Amino acid sequence: MKNVFFSVLVYLKTRIIYNEQVRLGNRLFNAYMKANYTFFLNRNSAELLRNVNNETRLVISDVIMPLMQIIMDGLVLLMIVILLLKVEPVISLLTFIVLGIVSFLFIRFTNKKNKSYGKEAQQHRRRMNKTVLEGISSIKDVKVMGRENSFLERYKLSAARTAISLRYKQALNQLPKPFMETVAVTGMLLIALMFVASGRNVASLIPVLTLFGAATIRLLPIFKTVVSAYTDIRYNIYAIDPVYDDLRLLERNINKHPGKEEKINIDPYPFFSRIVFKNVSYRYPQGSAEAIDDVNLEIPKGSVMGLVGHSGAGKTTIVDILLGLFEPQQGKVLVDDQDIFSDVRRWQMNVGYIPQLIHLSDDTIRRNIAFGLPDDEIDDVKIKQAMLAAQLESLIQELPEGLDTIVGERGIRLSGGQRQRIGIARALYNNPQVLIMDEATSALDNITEKSVIDAIERLRGDRTIIMIAHRLTTVQNCDIVYLMSQGKILDYGNYDHLLKSSSEFRKMNLME
């Protein structure tokens, strides 16, 4: 019966613990997914990956679980102590005082070093994750530049330091047993000496020693478990900080802005007339100057608008604000006189975005176009419409598996133009009224760029199109082009107008 009860207790404990581990991981990942975009500008993806997959596990398995073990063993220890105090109060009290002092000194002696090694191990785990992620994600550059050994040495150094820390922790976990055995034998001798010194009958010593011996046999594994559990907690205590610091920061922000959480099955933001930037200014959290300063611009519905200027002019900041990723510190972004940040999620449902580098998962073309949706929610009618609009049909027909072709990690099995067309199809999947291209063709050759621009031109009139471009040929056919420099709009008009009116625009044109 005892074994059945113990088995049920262990099952319940492990079930609660590992359910909590799953819940904590889900909670942290949820907080990251719903964090403001600015949060990610100053964080390393390897660190966030470590927090979700590794630190949450350590918090539960190496902090919470040992803590529960200490509580459970502490209850057993308390019952044994009460029994011994009842039988031999004076000797028991003196024995436990000595044991307590010795245990305290042992923990005190190892505690500081244990915490230090735990913190060092956490730092090296972060470096290991960062090195692996950087090395694999940039494998082409690594191979071409012959940097394999550089990444290997960085990883080996951090792995070796982590091993030293773990070795120290494991050694500490093994020390309590011989340490406590020595203390126990010494304690039994002290009890015998106390009996003799007190003048008590030696015959009465045998049952007392038997009782203390039986208690010692039961107490030794408990002491070892408690000290080892405490060692685990002190070693892994630093795993708590990154997890709960991020949770406190991000969940506080979610609670302040509950309306910004994702809504299901809501209608897109209505757009009938124009988009207006009215005296918009924005400075990045660590920025020393305004990224854009007092910007005013207007985009009529159905028009094609271009943004040009040198790097750092503020073009991408304008696009990120229009995407709802940054809320301006001054001014407003109005769609038909309504501030888009009053319901930014609805506005984002009406926007398609094509970045310079398309992120493709190692999955099928169908799933990459629908991006993130489970199979039972993918609409094949929308897939077909997006595919036709992006002029992907010829590529799909050439592939034996068609839409079910696996593209490889980051689309490595496709050409640059093919990846870009899949990016266009993804942007069009939800049939948005606004399409934003952030230097979407700058990495393509002239012929491929022209074919992609032709695909975009076919959408003209049906959608409002906004283009960021380095090459002025990309914006030749735009209805209006805004020329930017140092966060301000220098001039605007169509391509021919800017050639006549702006010396800066003419310089850019001559440089091509």
XYZ file of C-alpha atoms in Angstrom:
512
model
C 0.000 0.000 0.000
C 2.862 2.315 0.842
C 4.457 1.727 -2.569
C 1.154 2.405 -4.351
C 0.725 5.666 -2.455
C 4.331 6.644 -3.218
C 3.890 5.852 -6.937
C 0.720 7.955 -7.139
C 2.468 10.802 -5.328
C 5.440 10.709 -7.729
C 3.093 10.608 -10.741
C 1.090 13.596 -9.501
C 4.250 15.555 -8.694
C 5.846 14.974 -12.107
C 2.560 15.665 -13.897
C 2.128 19.009 -12.136
C 5.780 19.941 -12.672
C 5.961 19.194 -16.398
C 2.532 20.657 -17.119
C 3.834 23.820 -15.475
C 6.946 23.668 -17.668
C 4.762 23.555 -20.792
C 2.568 26.352 -19.431
C 5.564 28.570 -18.627
C 7.096 28.014 -22.080
C 3.766 28.816 -23.744
C 3.336 31.882 -21.566
C 6.783 33.271 -22.420
C 6.440 32.552 -26.153
C 3.004 34.190 -26.101
C 4.543 37.269 -24.445
C 7.254 37.436 -27.123
C 4.773 37.023 -29.974
C 2.589 39.844 -28.640
C 5.460 42.172 -27.723
C 5.852 45.501 -29.472
C 8.149 45.401 -32.482
C 10.573 47.799 -30.754
C 11.253 45.092 -28.122
C 13.008 42.958 -30.746
C 15.266 45.744 -32.009
C 17.563 45.401 -28.986
C 17.313 41.663 -28.340
C 19.243 38.766 -29.827
C 17.120 35.983 -31.319
C 19.448 33.310 -29.860
C 18.802 34.731 -26.375
C 15.026 34.616 -26.842
C 15.267 31.071 -28.211
C 17.319 30.041 -25.164
C 14.806 31.616 -22.781
C 11.825 29.780 -24.296
C 13.418 26.365 -24.871
C 16.081 26.135 -22.168
C 15.610 28.585 -19.298
C 11.918 27.736 -18.796
C 12.929 24.064 -18.487
C 15.627 24.924 -15.933
C 13.239 27.071 -13.888
C 10.851 24.137 -13.517
C 13.092 21.042 -13.480
C 16.106 22.515 -11.659
C 14.524 25.143 -9.400
C 10.840 24.407 -8.733
C 11.179 20.604 -8.671
C 14.117 20.616 -6.195
C 12.171 23.114 -4.072
C 9.204 20.722 -3.943
C 11.596 17.891 -3.073
C 12.973 19.942 -0.169
C 9.429 20.568 1.112
C 8.434 16.872 0.878
C 11.639 15.612 2.496
C 11.424 18.411 5.038
C 8.077 17.048 6.261
C 9.572 13.562 6.739
C 12.575 15.102 8.478
C 10.291 17.064 10.800
C 8.401 13.912 11.856
C 11.652 12.071 12.634
C 12.957 15.047 14.610
C 9.725 15.208 16.667
C 9.994 11.458 17.422
C 13.626 11.711 18.545
C 12.935 14.812 20.645
C 10.114 12.969 22.375
C 12.308 9.951 23.228
C 15.594 11.744 24.021
C 14.972 15.505 24.089
C 18.355 16.715 25.393
C 20.577 14.448 23.301
C 18.388 14.945 20.208
C 18.397 18.720 20.592
C 22.175 18.860 20.946
C 22.606 16.470 18.006
C 20.395 18.512 15.705
C 22.064 21.756 16.742
C 25.456 20.272 15.803
C 24.077 18.829 12.533
C 22.426 22.137 11.724
C 25.619 24.118 12.295
C 27.706 21.676 10.238
C 25.162 21.663 7.371
C 24.963 25.462 7.456
C 28.755 25.749 7.262
C 28.862 23.278 4.350
C 26.221 25.212 2.396
C 27.808 28.539 3.302
C 31.187 27.321 2.105
C 29.891 26.128 -1.289
C 27.076 28.625 -1.882
C 28.995 31.592 -3.316
C 31.054 29.476 -5.703
C 27.957 27.539 -6.741
C 26.062 30.723 -7.659
C 29.085 32.049 -9.516
C 29.395 28.884 -11.609
C 25.646 28.910 -12.271
C 25.754 32.467 -13.600
C 28.806 31.666 -15.712
C 27.071 28.585 -17.160
C 24.061 30.702 -18.138
C 26.291 33.204 -19.951
C 28.102 30.449 -21.831
C 24.818 28.751 -22.790
C 23.773 32.066 -24.337
C 27.055 32.280 -26.269
C 26.729 28.674 -27.451
C 23.202 29.269 -28.766
C 24.271 32.523 -30.416
C 27.298 30.903 -32.080
C 25.309 27.944 -33.441
C 22.468 30.146 -34.713
C 24.838 32.629 -36.373
C 27.029 29.918 -37.871
C 24.192 27.914 -39.396
C 22.130 30.902 -40.564
C 25.160 32.393 -42.341
C 26.641 29.103 -43.559
C 27.218 30.430 -47.089
C 29.451 33.251 -45.829
C 31.121 30.861 -43.388
C 32.043 28.478 -46.208
C 33.171 31.144 -48.667
C 35.307 32.992 -46.103
C 36.636 29.828 -44.460
C 35.354 30.741 -40.995
C 34.357 27.199 -39.921
C 37.155 26.892 -37.359
C 36.446 30.351 -35.959
C 32.864 29.382 -35.112
C 33.982 25.959 -33.857
C 36.557 27.505 -31.513
C 33.988 29.954 -30.122
C 31.576 27.093 -29.493
C 34.231 24.800 -27.984
C 35.400 27.512 -25.582
C 31.881 28.153 -24.267
C 31.087 24.409 -24.156
C 34.280 23.731 -22.173
C 33.483 26.479 -19.655
C 29.940 25.144 -19.311
C 31.339 21.639 -18.687
C 33.584 22.991 -15.906
C 30.575 24.606 -14.236
C 28.507 21.425 -14.525
C 31.408 19.348 -13.220
C 31.586 21.522 -10.117
C 27.833 21.236 -9.560
C 27.858 17.443 -9.929
C 30.794 17.186 -7.521
C 28.862 19.240 -4.972
C 25.845 16.956 -5.407
C 28.006 13.926 -4.506
C 29.712 15.515 -1.477
C 26.770 15.440 0.987
C 26.718 11.617 1.258
C 30.299 11.008 2.524
C 30.131 14.273 4.451
C 26.917 13.305 6.247
C 28.138 9.732 6.858
C 31.196 11.136 8.624
C 29.010 13.481 10.663
C 26.628 10.609 11.530
C 29.396 8.295 12.794
C 30.899 11.167 14.779
C 27.439 11.945 16.161
C 26.901 8.358 17.334
C 30.233 8.452 19.156
C 29.278 11.776 20.769
C 25.969 10.289 21.945
C 27.828 7.367 23.546
C 30.260 9.759 25.235
C 27.379 11.917 26.496
C 25.783 8.822 28.027
C 28.976 7.865 29.814
C 29.642 11.450 30.926
C 26.125 11.827 32.340
C 26.573 8.708 34.509
C 23.605 6.910 32.981
C 23.326 3.129 32.788
C 25.369 1.810 29.868
C 22.719 -0.878 29.238
C 20.214 1.847 28.344
C 22.618 3.082 25.656
C 21.855 0.204 23.273
C 18.173 1.033 22.559
C 19.030 4.737 22.220
C 21.838 3.997 19.759
C 19.526 1.615 17.901
C 16.874 4.335 17.624
C 19.377 6.967 16.498
C 20.994 4.469 14.126
C 17.635 3.705 12.483
C 16.868 7.420 12.309
C 20.294 8.064 10.781
C 19.709 5.452 8.066
C 16.484 7.270 7.172
C 17.917 10.757 7.580
C 21.126 10.355 5.555
C 19.429 10.070 2.117
C 17.075 12.905 3.096
C 19.969 15.176 4.051
C 21.770 14.260 0.818
C 18.659 14.965 -1.268
C 17.944 18.264 0.485
C 21.517 19.546 0.153
C 21.724 18.394 -3.499
C 18.377 20.022 -4.248
C 19.542 23.232 -2.619
C 22.734 23.079 -4.701
C 20.648 22.700 -7.883
C 18.495 25.672 -6.914
C 21.455 27.950 -6.212
C 23.221 26.854 -9.399
C 20.191 27.459 -11.639
C 18.678 30.431 -9.805
C 19.833 32.799 -12.558
C 17.562 31.048 -15.064
C 14.634 32.703 -13.278
C 15.739 36.275 -14.037
C 15.566 36.338 -17.872
C 12.273 34.422 -17.902
C 10.374 36.412 -15.303
C 11.980 39.763 -16.147
C 10.679 39.427 -19.711
C 7.287 38.180 -18.506
C 6.893 41.125 -16.118
C 7.905 43.629 -18.783
C 5.862 42.211 -21.649
C 2.720 41.103 -19.816
C 2.477 44.498 -18.158
C 2.444 46.044 -21.629
C -0.159 43.518 -22.861
C -2.391 44.332 -19.885
C -2.037 48.064 -20.597
C -3.040 47.584 -24.244
C -5.487 44.642 -24.306
C -6.978 45.911 -27.558
C -3.689 45.247 -29.358
C -3.965 41.497 -28.869
C -4.820 39.467 -31.932
C -8.494 39.360 -32.819
C -10.015 36.533 -34.794
C -12.456 36.963 -37.679
C -12.618 40.747 -37.692
C -13.170 42.924 -40.748
C -10.203 44.837 -42.213
C -9.927 48.565 -41.609
C -12.067 50.442 -44.189
C -10.129 52.430 -46.782
C -11.989 54.550 -49.345
C -10.087 57.759 -50.012
C -6.525 58.484 -48.830
C -3.710 57.861 -46.355
C -2.261 60.966 -44.683
C 0.855 61.459 -42.548
C 0.205 64.597 -40.511
C 3.244 66.161 -38.772
C 4.635 62.709 -37.980
C 7.885 62.395 -36.002
C 9.566 59.289 -34.624
C 12.770 58.607 -32.694
C 14.032 55.088 -31.977
C 14.302 54.111 -28.284
C 18.117 54.426 -28.261
C 18.257 57.069 -31.001
C 20.004 60.412 -30.534
C 17.992 62.180 -33.253
C 14.630 61.937 -34.963
C 14.492 59.150 -37.558
C 11.736 61.136 -39.271
C 10.898 64.715 -38.372
C 7.565 66.482 -38.970
C 6.697 64.429 -42.063
C 3.597 65.337 -44.051
C 2.553 63.269 -47.036
C -0.585 62.041 -48.765
C -1.281 58.804 -50.654
C -4.551 58.682 -52.637
C -6.275 55.317 -52.833
C -5.323 53.353 -55.954
C -2.131 55.332 -56.545
C 1.457 54.094 -56.745
C 3.764 56.045 -54.435
C 7.570 55.859 -54.321
C 9.946 56.711 -51.476
C 13.550 57.417 -52.462
C 16.628 58.740 -50.707
C 20.016 57.670 -49.437
C 20.411 55.099 -46.636
C 19.280 56.519 -43.294
C 16.913 59.012 -44.906
C 13.914 57.619 -42.969
C 12.179 55.618 -45.716
C 11.967 52.344 -43.799
C 10.799 54.159 -40.652
C 7.851 55.604 -42.604
C 7.006 52.133 -43.887
C 7.278 50.584 -40.399
C 4.911 53.238 -39.051
C 2.494 52.573 -41.902
C 2.709 48.848 -41.111
C 1.622 49.637 -37.540
C 4.940 48.478 -36.039
C 5.955 51.893 -34.655
C 3.505 54.399 -33.219
C 4.686 57.978 -33.867
C 5.624 60.066 -30.834
C 4.201 63.134 -32.567
C 1.604 63.549 -35.268
C -0.914 61.096 -36.681
C -1.317 58.588 -39.494
C -4.853 58.943 -40.822
C -6.828 56.730 -43.170
C -9.969 58.545 -44.274
C -9.463 60.870 -41.264
C -9.293 57.939 -38.813
C -6.113 57.264 -36.798
C -4.859 53.774 -37.736
C -3.484 53.277 -34.205
C -6.989 53.417 -32.745
C -7.360 49.837 -34.061
C -4.002 48.897 -35.533
C -4.786 45.174 -35.890
C -7.674 45.884 -38.249
C -5.463 48.210 -40.274
C -2.727 45.558 -40.545
C -5.274 43.144 -41.999
C -5.606 45.530 -44.935
C -1.859 45.733 -45.622
C 0.411 43.393 -47.586
C 4.169 43.655 -47.059
C 7.016 42.559 -49.362
C 10.449 42.995 -47.712
C 13.821 42.925 -49.418
C 14.637 39.522 -47.929
C 11.688 37.133 -47.995
C 11.613 34.769 -45.022
C 10.651 31.335 -46.347
C 10.172 28.351 -44.049
C 11.508 24.904 -44.911
C 8.035 23.885 -46.025
C 5.755 23.741 -49.062
C 5.028 26.674 -51.349
C 1.366 26.485 -50.289
C 2.198 26.840 -46.587
C 4.716 29.596 -47.302
C 2.110 31.624 -49.173
C -0.465 31.170 -46.385
C 2.374 31.657 -43.838
C 1.677 30.434 -40.329
C -1.819 29.080 -40.915
C -2.614 25.427 -40.076
C -3.546 23.265 -43.068
C -7.252 23.195 -42.249
C -7.397 27.020 -42.373
C -5.566 27.469 -45.692
C -7.935 28.716 -48.398
C -6.937 27.194 -51.763
C -9.030 29.773 -53.624
C -6.985 32.566 -52.018
C -3.791 30.630 -52.783
C -4.718 30.408 -56.466
C -5.692 34.086 -56.692
C -2.461 35.195 -54.994
C -0.413 32.852 -57.183
C -1.946 34.236 -60.388
C -1.524 37.854 -59.263
C 2.168 37.200 -58.499
C 2.631 35.403 -61.859
C 3.716 32.207 -60.124
C 1.687 29.813 -62.271
C 4.523 28.994 -64.715
C 6.884 28.133 -61.830
C 4.266 25.949 -60.143
C 3.559 24.089 -63.389
C 7.270 23.320 -63.859
C 7.611 21.733 -60.408
C 6.693 18.013 -60.100
C 5.073 18.561 -56.694
C 3.476 21.891 -57.659
C 2.312 23.872 -54.635
C 3.441 21.023 -52.374
C 7.103 21.492 -53.349
C 9.409 21.951 -50.346
C 11.398 25.168 -50.866
C 14.210 24.459 -48.356
C 15.305 26.608 -45.440
C 15.046 30.297 -46.376
C 13.957 29.139 -49.861
C 17.448 27.947 -50.726
C 16.164 25.685 -53.538
C 14.655 28.632 -55.408
C 16.125 31.545 -57.332
C 15.949 35.107 -56.005
C 13.150 36.023 -58.400
C 11.142 32.918 -57.462
C 11.485 33.692 -53.755
C 10.375 37.261 -54.403
C 7.280 36.097 -56.302
C 6.327 33.811 -53.418
C 6.754 36.848 -51.157
C 4.385 38.826 -53.395
C 1.860 35.969 -53.332
C 2.092 35.853 -49.526
C 1.487 39.605 -49.318
C -1.581 39.218 -51.560
C -3.049 36.139 -49.829
C -5.459 38.182 -47.685
C -6.338 40.422 -50.644
C -5.113 43.658 -48.985
C -5.973 47.080 -50.356
C -2.502 48.448 -49.560
C 0.710 46.800 -50.789
C 4.072 47.935 -49.383
C 7.384 47.026 -51.036
C 10.483 47.700 -48.922
C 13.321 47.601 -51.479
C 11.767 44.348 -52.636
C 13.735 44.240 -55.906
C 17.081 45.748 -54.869
C 18.813 42.357 -54.625
C 17.619 41.206 -58.066
C 19.289 41.560 -61.441
C 17.740 43.979 -63.949
C 15.860 41.335 -65.947
C 14.414 39.632 -62.854
C 13.607 43.023 -61.334
C 11.681 44.011 -64.454
C 9.626 40.807 -64.366
C 8.777 41.375 -60.675
C 7.893 45.038 -61.339
C 5.697 43.882 -64.246
C 3.856 41.595 -61.819
C 3.332 44.561 -59.487
C 2.221 46.797 -62.387
C -0.609 44.366 -63.103
C -1.993 45.192 -59.649
C -2.031 48.914 -60.399
C -5.403 50.543 -59.786
C -6.783 47.622 -57.771
C -4.512 48.392 -54.844
C -2.601 51.281 -53.347
C 1.090 50.498 -53.813
C 3.952 52.024 -51.820
C 7.533 51.377 -52.947
C 10.847 52.046 -51.241
C 13.616 51.982 -53.831
C 17.327 52.646 -54.181
C 17.224 52.342 -57.958
C 15.242 55.200 -59.455
C 14.180 53.046 -62.413
C 11.914 51.214 -59.959
C 9.844 54.367 -59.328
C 9.757 55.764 -62.882
C 6.091 54.881 -63.311
C 4.949 55.968 -59.843
C 2.124 58.509 -59.642
C 4.028 60.408 -56.959
C 7.564 60.123 -55.596
C 8.735 61.523 -52.237
C 12.436 62.374 -51.981
C 13.768 62.065 -48.412
C 16.944 63.113 -46.630
C 17.825 63.000 -42.909
C 14.268 62.250 -41.845
C 12.631 65.027 -43.842
C 10.861 65.259 -47.198
C 12.952 67.400 -49.545
C 10.632 67.361 -52.543
C 7.840 65.391 -54.160
C 6.115 64.979 -57.503
C 6.279 62.518 -60.373
C 9.586 61.255 -61.743
C 9.910 63.881 -64.486
C 9.023 66.713 -62.110
C 11.738 65.694 -59.640
C 14.321 65.458 -62.407
C 13.615 69.087 -63.243
C 13.121 70.526 -59.763
C 15.544 68.634 -57.495
C 19.340 68.702 -57.822
C 19.565 65.903 -55.247
C 17.289 63.698 -57.350
C 19.364 64.439 -60.460
C 22.552 63.428 -58.606
C 20.946 60.132 -57.620
C 19.854 59.616 -61.219
C 23.380 60.249 -62.556
C 24.874 57.761 -60.077
C 22.886 54.866 -61.559
